[in-house]
Each structure stands twice: as C-alpha cells, then as structure tokens.
Amino acid sequence: MPTEISTGFNPHRRRFLQASATAAAVAILPLESSSSQSFPSNLVASPADAALVLDHGPVTKVWAFNETVPGPLLRYRQGDTLSLMVENKLDQPTTVHWHGLRVPIGMDGVPHLSQKPIDPGDSFHYQFKLEDAGTFWYHPHFASSQQVGMGLHGVLIVDEYEPVAVDRDVVWVLDDWRLDQDAQILPFESNMRDTSHNGRLGNVVTVNGTIDEKFEVHPGERLRLRLVNVANARTFALNFNDLEPWVIAVDGHPINPRRLDQSLAPLGSGQRMDLIVDIAGNPGEVSSVIDQAYAPNFAYELMQLVRTDNSTSIQNSVPKRLADNPVSPPDLVHAKRISFLFEGGAMGGMTGATVEGEFKTIQELVGLGKVWSLNGIVQNDVHLDPPMFTLELGQSYIFELENRTAWEHPFHLHGHSFQVISRNGEPLAEQFTRDTVLLQPEESAEIAFLADNPGKWMFHCHILEHQDAGMTSVIEII
Ligand code: C2O
Ligand code: CU
C-alpha cells in the first residue's frame, strides 16, 4: 500500500502536472557507444539543482554526483579497471558503494566496515577491475536513506565482450521523490509510519530524473532497455502490454531469454533488469507502459512509447543468451546452511528483540526507531556490532531466508552474486544469479553462493528505511 501524503502532488498518478510534449530527455545511447567507454575522471558529490518537474515548477534542490540526477552514466568494457576519484562537497561524510559489482572489500564503500567515510572536503580513490558485465549502479552507503533519496545515484554499465545486437541501448533509471508544493524534497526525519510499513515512498515518479513520460520509438527497431530501480523503497513492476519484451538479464547477470510476465516483473529497490523490446506497430501509434507494482490498489502510466518514423532494422528472433559472468557456482551438495528470520514491522507479531546484547520490548524498540530484526537481533551500528555470522573462505553456503512479516523486502548481499535456488520450498527451474532478492510478505527463499571474497560484507534490506531501522547484518568471510 502506498503511503498517503498530503501535498499538492497526487501519488496516484505520475502526471500531477501535464508533461511537456517534447521528446523524452532520457539517456539514449547510440549503438556505436555500446563498445566505447564513457566516464568522467572523478565524481563530485555536492548540492545541485534538478529540473525533476521540468518547466512545471521550480527546480528541486538535490544532492547529486557531478550536478546531474541521475549521476553520470559510467560505461566500461568487461575486464577494464575502474579508477575514479570521489570528492565530497556535501556538508556530511559520504562513500560510494558499487551495487552488484564484486569488488575487493576495501572498495565496497561501507563506512567503517570497508573504509573511513569521506569527510566533507576530502576525496577517496576507488579502483578495481570490472570482472562482470551487465547493468550495475552506484550510490553512497553513508546515511543511505537521505543521501540516496536526495539524488546521489548513477548507473554503471559494463559491456559484454559480445553484446547482444540491438538498434539502441537505453537506460531507464526508475526513482521516486517525496516533494512538497514547491517541488522541494520533504525532510528525511524519522517517520515511524514509513519505517514500519514499506519505507519512504515518494509522491512523484521520475525516469532518468524527469517526470517526462514520452519516449520516442521507431517501429521495427530492437531496443535493449536497462531498468534500474534506485528508489529508496518503491518496487516497480512494469507492464509493456502487447510489446511483450524479453528479459535477458537480472541484476546484471544473463538468464535464458524469456518473455516478461507478471511473475518476473517486480523490481525491488536496488534491482535491475535488462529487456529486449521489439517495437511493433506503425508511426503515430502510442503504447503505454504501466507500473502495476501496487495493483490492484493502484497502477499508473509510467511512460508512453510514441512511435515516430520507421526503422529499417527488423530483428524479432529470440535474442541470444549472453555469456555468463565469471561467478564460481556454489557447491550445493556440500553447502552449509544458515537461516535468516525476518521479523517486525507493522502488523507483524514481533514482541521484542536484542539490541547490542540487551533484550528490548517492542515499545522500547519503537522508541529507538528500530522495528525490524534479523534472527531476533536489531543491528544498531553494524560496524561496532560483531558480525552475525563468520563464514569460511572457499566454502559454499545456502542462506535460508524467511520473511515472517507483512511487508516485502529486497535483500542485498555485498561482495558476491548468489543464485536464488528456491522459493517457498519449491526448487526453481532456472536459478537466477543476482545480488538482490525480493521476498514477498510471508515468503521464504533460499539463496546459494560460494564465499570467495574475504571481508566483512553487509547483507541487508534495500528498503533504506528498513536498513536504518535494524534490518541489516554483517557476515564476515575469513
Ligand atoms: Cu545498494 Cu548495501 O546497497
Ligand atoms: Cu525491508
């Protein structure tokens, strides 16, 4: 259920103001660029102005990388080395976490756990090899709810050695914002309703940092459409209706191409999905893309695909499967099992949990703003608390996740990619490799991975307000 907010912006439609009829200001990457790199030499986090609501209102004061929302698109080739200086021009510390990339611990961007926070005025140099191809993203891991929510995020694409042939390679950064009447971001103050429900949902949805909802397409063309959910809390589930896209990758990792259906569509916070969309139809026709993540309560039109001139290219064969990334598969026969029980939140039965070794009642927990637990433990300060589990380097693990709450939770593991091997006790026919798994209310799932990257890694809910409120843990691999 979406949060109801009493501002001038109606959360039930994206077009709270009529969008302009100009062409969508989205990141359209010509085919040629799919083999060329593009990145700045540094990323600067600073306050900036963003035209989120276009010419329908004032500019919005945001925090951004290189003064753009989303931040600059970083694009590399598989096997390249990323080398970027991150400069902090905010008035609080920050870091950058490379979501989904399997990096050495010192580059993971978790304050205190993997590096010292970057203080205002300071810089930090990130450098690591890009082992995996796919669609990834970057964001701070310091005061995440506020910093990511203020606009600090960007997409990082690593091109395959052999990318799938398409006419255009396009990114849609899906985000939402909680704006007041003057299009300014409402304060990030602790709000027990957000915390105990599904996090800070916005009242305005943007694609690539604007409310513009027209996207030009050409009948006959084949698009690679990379969906990236950078919202603090919102799940998106896009329905392309008659266009029936193919899904070719999830969280950057290839799958056997299959049609996007409603079982596959939900994209939780942090997750990505690469689609192949073949544009059928004739010039002048318009198709709607509907977000129905919270249907039947509500659904809204996210984007209109507006057909202009024909394209000459007609490729509607089944797209070929991309080559797997070099992720070592877990040994399921000898894997050790670890259980994670999720409890808490509104309409949950949690009566209390342990904080820093001391049992607290639910009333006391609410007082602390900590209403979610993992295995009966509420993590307070992850870098001070001992790791929840210590894993052996080189050993395979199956994490049994049990969501005993009334809310969905996208769970993200740092430093590794895992396979989702079962849901609700049912083995899955195809075991997707991912870095974030979305659990529905009361759902259980098993994920498996080889613990091959030493360090102290976070394993947390990517609804950033849940993470803040205790739904986080550290596993140490030694
Ligand atoms: Cu995208 Cu620990 O996060
Ligand atoms: Cu959660």
Short mmCIF file of C-alpha atoms and ligand atoms in Angstrom, two decimals:
data_model
loop_
_atom_site.label_atom_id
_atom_site.label_comp_id
_atom_site.label_asym_id
_atom_site.label_seq_id
_atom_site.Cartn_x
_atom_site.Cartn_y
_atom_site.Cartn_z
CA MET A 1 0.00 0.00 0.00
CA PRO A 2 1.44 3.37 -0.92
CA THR A 3 1.89 5.97 1.73
CA GLU A 4 -0.61 8.78 1.55
CA ILE A 5 0.95 12.17 1.66
CA SER A 6 -0.96 15.40 1.81
CA THR A 7 0.90 17.56 -0.64
CA GLY A 8 -0.19 19.00 -3.92
CA PHE A 9 1.25 16.05 -5.75
CA ASN A 10 -1.06 13.17 -6.28
CA PRO A 11 0.78 9.93 -5.67
CA HIS A 12 -1.76 8.04 -7.69
CA ARG A 13 -0.62 9.43 -10.99
CA ARG A 14 2.70 10.47 -12.18
CA ARG A 15 1.33 13.29 -14.29
CA PHE A 16 0.46 15.55 -11.37
CA LEU A 17 1.27 18.26 -13.89
CA GLN A 18 0.88 17.83 -17.63
CA ALA A 19 4.15 16.64 -19.03
CA SER A 20 5.52 18.66 -21.90
CA ALA A 21 5.22 17.21 -25.37
CA THR A 22 8.89 17.49 -26.12
CA ALA A 23 10.96 14.39 -26.72
CA ALA A 24 11.95 12.47 -23.64
CA ALA A 25 15.14 13.65 -22.06
CA VAL A 26 16.37 10.15 -21.45
CA ALA A 27 19.76 8.62 -21.81
CA ILE A 28 19.71 7.30 -25.33
CA LEU A 29 22.91 5.61 -26.21
CA PRO A 30 23.58 5.07 -29.87
CA LEU A 31 24.61 1.58 -30.90
CA GLU A 32 28.19 2.68 -31.53
CA SER A 33 28.62 3.59 -27.90
CA SER A 34 27.98 0.05 -26.79
CA SER A 35 31.61 -0.72 -27.44
CA SER A 36 33.08 2.55 -26.25
CA GLN A 37 33.78 3.67 -22.74
CA SER A 38 32.47 6.85 -21.26
CA PHE A 39 33.18 8.11 -17.81
CA PRO A 40 34.44 11.22 -16.09
CA SER A 41 37.73 11.10 -14.22
CA ASN A 42 36.05 11.99 -10.96
CA LEU A 43 32.70 12.04 -9.23
CA VAL A 44 31.85 15.04 -7.12
CA ALA A 45 29.01 14.74 -4.59
CA SER A 46 27.51 18.16 -3.97
CA PRO A 47 24.25 20.06 -3.64
CA ALA A 48 22.71 20.86 -7.03
CA ASP A 49 19.51 21.92 -8.75
CA ALA A 50 17.50 19.44 -10.80
CA ALA A 51 14.57 20.03 -13.13
CA LEU A 52 12.68 16.99 -11.88
CA VAL A 53 9.30 18.53 -12.68
CA LEU A 54 10.60 20.17 -15.88
CA ASP A 55 9.09 23.55 -16.63
CA HIS A 56 6.04 22.90 -14.46
CA GLY A 57 7.55 24.11 -11.27
CA PRO A 58 10.68 25.36 -9.60
CA VAL A 59 13.92 23.45 -9.77
CA THR A 60 14.38 20.97 -6.96
CA LYS A 61 17.30 21.26 -4.56
CA VAL A 62 19.00 17.87 -4.65
CA TRP A 63 22.33 16.29 -3.84
CA ALA A 64 23.96 14.86 -6.91
CA PHE A 65 27.07 13.43 -8.47
CA ASN A 66 28.55 15.94 -10.93
CA GLU A 67 25.42 18.05 -10.54
CA THR A 68 23.18 15.71 -12.50
CA VAL A 69 20.32 13.46 -11.43
CA PRO A 70 20.87 10.64 -12.04
CA GLY A 71 24.66 10.93 -11.81
CA PRO A 72 26.84 10.44 -14.87
CA LEU A 73 26.43 7.17 -16.71
CA LEU A 74 29.68 5.27 -16.25
CA ARG A 75 30.40 2.87 -19.05
CA TYR A 76 33.25 0.41 -19.31
CA ARG A 77 34.16 -2.79 -21.07
CA GLN A 78 34.36 -6.07 -19.23
CA GLY A 79 37.88 -6.56 -17.90
CA ASP A 80 38.55 -2.80 -17.67
CA THR A 81 39.76 -1.23 -14.47
CA LEU A 82 37.57 1.45 -12.95
CA SER A 83 39.62 4.27 -11.48
CA LEU A 84 37.67 7.21 -10.09
CA MET A 85 38.33 9.91 -7.57
CA VAL A 86 35.26 10.67 -5.47
CA GLU A 87 35.19 14.12 -3.99
CA ASN A 88 32.86 15.10 -1.16
CA LYS A 89 31.39 18.59 -1.40
CA LEU A 90 28.46 17.80 0.90
CA ASP A 91 28.32 19.01 4.48
CA GLN A 92 28.39 15.46 5.83
CA PRO A 93 30.57 12.38 5.25
CA THR A 94 29.83 10.08 2.34
CA THR A 95 31.11 6.98 0.47
CA VAL A 96 30.34 5.23 -2.80
CA HIS A 97 29.12 1.64 -2.93
CA TRP A 98 29.23 -0.12 -6.31
CA HIS A 99 25.99 -2.02 -6.12
CA GLY A 100 26.27 -5.52 -7.57
CA LEU A 101 29.93 -5.34 -8.51
CA ARG A 102 32.13 -7.95 -6.90
CA VAL A 103 34.89 -5.70 -5.64
CA PRO A 104 37.64 -6.18 -3.04
CA ILE A 105 36.43 -5.26 0.45
CA GLY A 106 38.42 -2.02 0.58
CA MET A 107 36.46 -0.69 -2.41
CA ASP A 108 32.97 -1.62 -1.17
CA GLY A 109 32.12 1.78 0.23
CA VAL A 110 30.60 0.83 3.56
CA PRO A 111 31.66 3.39 6.16
CA HIS A 112 33.98 1.98 8.85
CA LEU A 113 33.47 -1.59 7.66
CA SER A 114 35.41 -1.24 4.43
CA GLN A 115 36.75 2.32 4.51
CA LYS A 116 36.83 5.50 6.52
CA PRO A 117 33.94 7.76 5.49
CA ILE A 118 34.99 10.51 3.10
CA ASP A 119 34.71 13.69 5.16
CA PRO A 120 33.44 16.95 3.70
CA GLY A 121 36.21 18.41 1.55
CA ASP A 122 38.03 15.08 1.25
CA SER A 123 38.39 12.63 -1.62
CA PHE A 124 38.78 8.91 -1.97
CA HIS A 125 40.18 7.00 -4.89
CA TYR A 126 38.24 3.91 -5.97
CA GLN A 127 40.00 1.46 -8.23
CA PHE A 128 39.11 -2.11 -9.10
CA LYS A 129 38.79 -4.47 -12.01
CA LEU A 130 35.38 -4.97 -13.60
CA GLU A 131 35.06 -8.74 -13.70
CA ASP A 132 31.37 -8.91 -14.55
CA ALA A 133 29.50 -7.41 -17.48
CA GLY A 134 25.99 -6.04 -17.03
CA THR A 135 23.89 -3.24 -15.61
CA PHE A 136 25.00 -2.02 -12.18
CA TRP A 137 24.73 1.21 -10.21
CA TYR A 138 26.48 3.28 -7.59
CA HIS A 139 25.30 5.19 -4.53
CA PRO A 140 26.55 6.32 -1.13
CA HIS A 141 26.36 3.94 1.83
CA PHE A 142 26.50 6.69 4.45
CA ALA A 143 23.13 7.91 5.76
CA SER A 144 21.79 5.98 2.80
CA SER A 145 18.13 6.87 3.15
CA GLN A 146 18.89 10.57 2.99
CA GLN A 147 21.83 10.59 0.58
CA VAL A 148 20.35 8.21 -1.98
CA GLY A 149 16.93 9.82 -1.52
CA MET A 150 18.37 13.29 -2.15
CA GLY A 151 19.58 12.13 -5.57
CA LEU A 152 23.03 10.60 -5.16
CA HIS A 153 22.98 7.64 -7.52
CA GLY A 154 24.04 6.73 -11.03
CA VAL A 155 24.24 3.78 -13.41
CA LEU A 156 27.34 1.82 -14.28
CA ILE A 157 27.26 -0.32 -17.40
CA VAL A 158 29.91 -2.90 -18.15
CA ASP A 159 29.69 -4.01 -21.76
CA GLU A 160 29.98 -7.67 -22.59
CA TYR A 161 32.82 -8.89 -24.78
CA GLU A 162 29.99 -9.81 -27.17
CA PRO A 163 26.92 -7.67 -26.52
CA VAL A 164 23.56 -8.66 -27.94
CA ALA A 165 22.88 -6.87 -31.26
CA VAL A 166 20.33 -4.06 -30.88
CA ASP A 167 19.49 -0.79 -32.61
CA ARG A 168 19.60 1.26 -29.42
CA ASP A 169 20.81 0.67 -25.89
CA VAL A 170 18.72 2.71 -23.45
CA VAL A 171 18.69 3.14 -19.68
CA TRP A 172 15.64 3.98 -17.59
CA VAL A 173 16.58 5.00 -14.07
CA LEU A 174 13.39 4.49 -12.04
CA ASP A 175 13.07 6.67 -8.98
CA ASP A 176 10.54 8.41 -6.79
CA TRP A 177 10.67 11.55 -4.69
CA ARG A 178 8.65 12.99 -1.88
CA LEU A 179 8.11 16.59 -2.90
CA ASP A 180 6.20 19.48 -1.40
CA GLN A 181 4.09 22.03 -3.31
CA ASP A 182 7.22 23.87 -4.37
CA ALA A 183 8.81 20.71 -5.75
CA GLN A 184 11.28 20.59 -2.84
CA ILE A 185 12.25 17.33 -1.19
CA LEU A 186 10.48 16.85 2.13
CA PRO A 187 12.84 16.37 5.08
CA PHE A 188 14.27 12.99 5.95
CA GLU A 189 13.12 12.88 9.52
CA SER A 190 12.36 9.64 11.19
CA ASN A 191 8.80 8.69 10.48
CA MET A 192 7.53 5.57 12.20
CA ARG A 193 4.85 5.04 9.56
CA ASP A 194 7.41 4.86 6.75
CA THR A 195 9.78 2.82 8.84
CA SER A 196 7.29 0.22 9.94
CA HIS A 197 5.48 -0.02 6.59
CA ASN A 198 7.18 -0.12 3.21
CA GLY A 199 9.69 2.66 3.61
CA ARG A 200 9.76 6.18 2.25
CA LEU A 201 7.64 6.07 -0.88
CA GLY A 202 7.65 9.21 -2.97
CA ASN A 203 4.71 11.05 -4.46
CA VAL A 204 6.42 11.78 -7.78
CA VAL A 205 8.00 9.15 -10.00
CA THR A 206 10.79 10.06 -12.38
CA VAL A 207 12.51 8.21 -15.19
CA ASN A 208 16.06 9.45 -15.76
CA GLY A 209 15.44 12.34 -13.41
CA THR A 210 12.36 13.89 -15.02
CA ILE A 211 8.61 13.44 -14.97
CA ASP A 212 8.58 13.48 -18.76
CA GLU A 213 6.67 10.45 -19.80
CA LYS A 214 7.01 10.35 -23.55
CA PHE A 215 9.65 8.16 -25.06
CA GLU A 216 10.18 8.08 -28.82
CA VAL A 217 10.49 4.73 -30.53
CA HIS A 218 10.74 3.61 -34.14
CA PRO A 219 8.61 0.76 -35.48
CA GLY A 220 10.87 -2.12 -36.41
CA GLU A 221 13.69 -1.29 -34.04
CA ARG A 222 15.09 -3.51 -31.33
CA LEU A 223 15.93 -1.83 -28.03
CA ARG A 224 17.98 -3.04 -25.14
CA LEU A 225 16.21 -1.37 -22.25
CA ARG A 226 18.03 -1.41 -18.94
CA LEU A 227 15.74 -0.81 -15.97
CA VAL A 228 17.44 0.29 -12.76
CA ASN A 229 15.44 0.79 -9.57
CA VAL A 230 17.27 3.41 -7.50
CA ALA A 231 14.27 4.34 -5.33
CA ASN A 232 14.72 4.12 -1.56
CA ALA A 233 11.73 1.87 -1.13
CA ARG A 234 9.41 1.65 -4.12
CA THR A 235 9.03 -1.57 -6.07
CA PHE A 236 8.29 -1.16 -9.77
CA ALA A 237 6.57 -3.81 -11.88
CA LEU A 238 6.31 -2.64 -15.46
CA ASN A 239 3.75 -3.99 -17.86
CA PHE A 240 4.53 -3.33 -21.52
CA ASN A 241 1.25 -4.90 -22.62
CA ASP A 242 1.32 -6.06 -26.24
CA LEU A 243 5.03 -5.37 -26.71
CA GLU A 244 5.97 -8.48 -24.73
CA PRO A 245 9.64 -7.73 -24.10
CA TRP A 246 12.26 -10.40 -23.50
CA VAL A 247 14.15 -10.40 -20.23
CA ILE A 248 17.82 -11.18 -20.92
CA ALA A 249 19.46 -10.33 -17.60
CA VAL A 250 18.59 -9.68 -13.95
CA ASP A 251 20.87 -7.70 -11.65
CA GLY A 252 23.40 -7.66 -14.49
CA HIS A 253 23.56 -11.44 -14.88
CA PRO A 254 22.30 -13.23 -18.01
CA ILE A 255 19.28 -15.52 -17.92
CA ASN A 256 17.76 -17.66 -20.66
CA PRO A 257 15.79 -15.05 -22.60
CA ARG A 258 12.14 -15.28 -21.63
CA ARG A 259 9.08 -13.10 -22.01
CA LEU A 260 8.48 -10.59 -19.26
CA ASP A 261 5.46 -11.73 -17.30
CA GLN A 262 3.94 -10.63 -14.04
CA SER A 263 5.83 -13.22 -12.03
CA LEU A 264 9.10 -11.78 -13.27
CA ALA A 265 8.21 -8.08 -13.36
CA PRO A 266 8.61 -6.87 -9.75
CA LEU A 267 11.82 -4.91 -9.44
CA GLY A 268 12.64 -4.14 -5.81
CA SER A 269 14.86 -1.32 -4.64
CA GLY A 270 18.37 -1.88 -5.98
CA GLN A 271 17.40 -4.46 -8.59
CA ARG A 272 17.97 -4.22 -12.35
CA MET A 273 16.54 -5.92 -15.39
CA ASP A 274 17.73 -5.86 -19.00
CA LEU A 275 14.97 -6.15 -21.58
CA ILE A 276 14.93 -6.60 -25.31
CA VAL A 277 11.97 -4.72 -26.74
CA ASP A 278 10.99 -5.15 -30.38
CA ILE A 279 8.87 -2.19 -31.41
CA ALA A 280 5.89 -3.42 -33.40
CA GLY A 281 3.17 -1.14 -34.80
CA ASN A 282 3.04 1.90 -37.02
CA PRO A 283 4.21 5.50 -36.82
CA GLY A 284 1.78 7.59 -34.79
CA GLU A 285 0.71 4.78 -32.51
CA VAL A 286 1.32 5.02 -28.80
CA SER A 287 1.79 2.21 -26.27
CA SER A 288 1.53 2.60 -22.53
CA VAL A 289 3.93 1.22 -20.02
CA ILE A 290 2.05 0.73 -16.77
CA ASP A 291 3.61 0.33 -13.34
CA GLN A 292 1.41 -2.12 -11.50
CA ALA A 293 3.64 -2.98 -8.58
CA TYR A 294 0.94 -1.98 -6.11
CA ALA A 295 -2.04 -3.10 -8.19
CA PRO A 296 -4.90 -3.66 -7.69
CA ASN A 297 -4.82 -0.76 -5.19
CA PHE A 298 -3.39 1.46 -7.81
CA ALA A 299 -1.50 1.45 -11.05
CA TYR A 300 -0.38 4.37 -13.19
CA GLU A 301 1.09 5.07 -16.58
CA LEU A 302 4.85 5.31 -16.25
CA MET A 303 5.69 6.00 -19.87
CA GLN A 304 4.15 6.40 -23.28
CA LEU A 305 6.10 4.89 -26.12
CA VAL A 306 5.40 7.21 -29.04
CA ARG A 307 6.12 5.76 -32.46
CA THR A 308 7.70 8.09 -34.99
CA ASP A 309 9.46 7.16 -38.24
CA ASN A 310 10.01 3.57 -39.13
CA SER A 311 13.32 1.96 -38.55
CA THR A 312 14.73 -0.27 -41.23
CA SER A 313 16.02 -2.90 -38.89
CA ILE A 314 13.62 -5.70 -38.17
CA GLN A 315 15.01 -8.29 -35.81
CA ASN A 316 12.46 -10.27 -33.98
CA SER A 317 14.22 -13.52 -33.47
CA VAL A 318 14.65 -14.80 -29.93
CA PRO A 319 17.61 -12.83 -28.53
CA LYS A 320 20.64 -14.97 -27.88
CA ARG A 321 21.73 -15.67 -24.33
CA LEU A 322 24.59 -13.52 -23.16
CA ALA A 323 27.74 -15.22 -21.91
CA ASP A 324 27.77 -15.91 -18.18
CA ASN A 325 29.88 -13.78 -15.91
CA PRO A 326 32.82 -15.47 -14.20
CA VAL A 327 30.91 -16.20 -10.98
CA SER A 328 32.04 -19.52 -9.45
CA PRO A 329 28.93 -21.60 -8.81
CA PRO A 330 28.25 -22.80 -5.25
CA ASP A 331 28.70 -26.48 -4.42
CA LEU A 332 25.14 -27.25 -3.37
CA VAL A 333 25.93 -30.76 -2.13
CA HIS A 334 28.47 -29.60 0.44
CA ALA A 335 26.96 -26.20 1.18
CA LYS A 336 26.44 -25.19 4.80
CA ARG A 337 23.09 -23.74 5.76
CA ILE A 338 22.42 -20.51 7.63
CA SER A 339 18.94 -19.24 8.46
CA PHE A 340 17.80 -15.65 8.48
CA LEU A 341 14.43 -14.94 10.03
CA PHE A 342 12.96 -11.52 9.21
CA GLU A 343 10.57 -10.13 11.81
CA GLY A 344 8.98 -6.85 12.76
CA GLY A 345 7.15 -4.01 11.10
CA ALA A 346 3.51 -3.05 11.30
CA MET A 347 1.08 -5.96 11.53
CA GLY A 348 3.91 -8.30 12.48
CA GLY A 349 3.99 -10.31 15.67
CA MET A 350 7.38 -9.17 16.95
CA THR A 351 7.24 -8.67 20.71
CA GLY A 352 10.86 -7.65 21.19
CA ALA A 353 14.41 -8.20 20.03
CA THR A 354 18.01 -7.88 21.12
CA VAL A 355 19.92 -4.64 20.62
CA GLU A 356 23.62 -4.60 21.49
CA GLY A 357 23.17 -7.74 23.56
CA GLU A 358 20.18 -6.45 25.52
CA PHE A 359 16.59 -7.57 25.07
CA LYS A 360 14.14 -4.74 24.37
CA THR A 361 10.39 -4.88 24.17
CA ILE A 362 8.63 -3.74 21.03
CA GLN A 363 7.65 -0.49 22.81
CA GLU A 364 11.28 0.19 23.63
CA LEU A 365 12.27 -0.65 20.06
CA VAL A 366 9.71 1.78 18.66
CA GLY A 367 11.22 4.41 20.96
CA LEU A 368 14.61 3.72 19.38
CA GLY A 369 13.12 3.80 15.86
CA LYS A 370 14.24 0.19 15.35
CA VAL A 371 11.38 -2.03 14.37
CA TRP A 372 12.91 -4.76 12.21
CA SER A 373 15.02 -7.70 13.28
CA LEU A 374 17.07 -10.48 11.75
CA ASN A 375 17.26 -13.65 13.83
CA GLY A 376 15.88 -11.70 16.78
CA ILE A 377 18.67 -9.14 16.59
CA VAL A 378 18.28 -5.49 15.76
CA GLN A 379 21.52 -4.19 14.34
CA ASN A 380 22.28 -0.82 15.74
CA ASP A 381 25.65 0.16 14.42
CA VAL A 382 26.84 -2.52 12.04
CA HIS A 383 30.50 -1.65 12.25
CA LEU A 384 30.55 -1.84 16.03
CA ASP A 385 28.40 -4.93 16.45
CA PRO A 386 30.13 -8.28 15.95
CA PRO A 387 29.42 -9.96 12.59
CA MET A 388 26.22 -12.02 12.74
CA PHE A 389 27.97 -14.97 11.08
CA THR A 390 31.54 -15.89 10.25
CA LEU A 391 31.93 -17.86 7.03
CA GLU A 392 34.86 -19.87 5.76
CA LEU A 393 36.56 -18.64 2.65
CA GLY A 394 36.10 -21.19 -0.15
CA GLN A 395 33.02 -22.79 1.42
CA SER A 396 29.59 -22.75 -0.23
CA TYR A 397 26.58 -21.53 1.73
CA ILE A 398 22.84 -21.69 1.44
CA PHE A 399 21.06 -18.84 3.18
CA GLU A 400 17.52 -19.79 4.15
CA LEU A 401 15.54 -16.57 4.22
CA GLU A 402 12.21 -16.50 5.94
CA ASN A 403 10.14 -13.35 5.75
CA ARG A 404 7.79 -13.57 8.70
CA THR A 405 6.47 -10.05 8.15
CA ALA A 406 3.56 -8.42 6.32
CA TRP A 407 5.91 -6.47 4.01
CA GLU A 408 8.18 -7.14 1.07
CA HIS A 409 11.94 -6.90 1.49
CA PRO A 410 14.59 -6.74 -1.26
CA PHE A 411 17.65 -8.35 0.38
CA HIS A 412 21.08 -7.39 -0.92
CA LEU A 413 24.40 -9.14 -0.34
CA HIS A 414 27.62 -7.21 -0.82
CA GLY A 415 30.75 -8.56 -2.49
CA HIS A 416 29.10 -11.62 -4.04
CA SER A 417 26.47 -12.71 -6.50
CA PHE A 418 24.23 -15.55 -5.42
CA GLN A 419 21.82 -17.98 -7.02
CA VAL A 420 18.18 -17.97 -6.00
CA ILE A 421 17.56 -21.71 -5.72
CA SER A 422 14.07 -21.98 -4.22
CA ARG A 423 11.02 -20.02 -3.20
CA ASN A 424 8.53 -21.22 -0.59
CA GLY A 425 10.23 -24.61 -0.59
CA GLU A 426 9.85 -25.08 -4.36
CA PRO A 427 13.10 -25.51 -6.25
CA LEU A 428 13.32 -23.07 -9.13
CA ALA A 429 13.75 -24.43 -12.64
CA GLU A 430 16.19 -21.71 -13.59
CA GLN A 431 18.37 -20.38 -10.81
CA PHE A 432 18.99 -16.72 -11.49
CA THR A 433 22.26 -15.19 -10.41
CA ARG A 434 21.57 -11.91 -8.64
CA ASP A 435 22.74 -9.58 -5.90
CA THR A 436 19.31 -8.63 -4.52
CA VAL A 437 16.39 -10.97 -3.93
CA LEU A 438 12.89 -9.61 -3.39
CA LEU A 439 10.86 -11.52 -0.81
CA GLN A 440 7.11 -11.06 -0.75
CA PRO A 441 5.26 -10.91 2.60
CA GLU A 442 5.47 -14.26 4.38
CA GLU A 443 7.61 -15.67 1.58
CA SER A 444 10.69 -17.80 2.06
CA ALA A 445 13.58 -18.31 -0.33
CA GLU A 446 16.96 -19.97 -0.46
CA ILE A 447 19.99 -18.35 -1.98
CA ALA A 448 23.34 -20.05 -2.51
CA PHE A 449 26.82 -18.75 -3.14
CA LEU A 450 30.47 -19.58 -2.82
CA ALA A 451 32.09 -17.43 -0.13
CA ASP A 452 35.07 -16.50 -2.28
CA ASN A 453 35.61 -12.85 -1.38
CA PRO A 454 37.16 -12.24 2.04
CA GLY A 455 35.97 -9.34 4.16
CA LYS A 456 33.13 -8.04 6.27
CA TRP A 457 30.15 -7.75 3.97
CA MET A 458 26.75 -6.28 4.52
CA PHE A 459 23.62 -8.34 4.00
CA HIS A 460 20.66 -6.01 4.34
CA CYS A 461 17.22 -4.97 3.24
CA HIS A 462 17.50 -2.44 0.40
CA ILE A 463 14.43 -0.56 1.57
CA LEU A 464 16.76 2.01 3.04
CA GLU A 465 14.44 2.94 5.90
CA HIS A 466 14.23 -0.74 6.90
CA GLN A 467 18.00 -0.96 6.79
CA ASP A 468 18.18 2.06 9.12
CA ALA A 469 15.65 0.52 11.45
CA GLY A 470 17.60 -2.67 12.11
CA MET A 471 17.15 -4.87 9.05
CA THR A 472 20.80 -5.30 8.35
CA SER A 473 23.66 -7.61 9.21
CA VAL A 474 27.30 -8.20 8.59
CA ILE A 475 28.76 -11.51 7.57
CA GLU A 476 32.46 -11.97 7.78
CA ILE A 477 34.34 -14.23 5.40
CA ILE A 478 37.77 -15.35 6.55
CU1 C2O B 1 22.73 -0.77 -2.99
CU2 C2O B 1 24.25 -2.03 0.64
O1 C2O B 1 23.46 -1.36 -1.14
CU CU B 2 12.80 -4.43 4.26
#
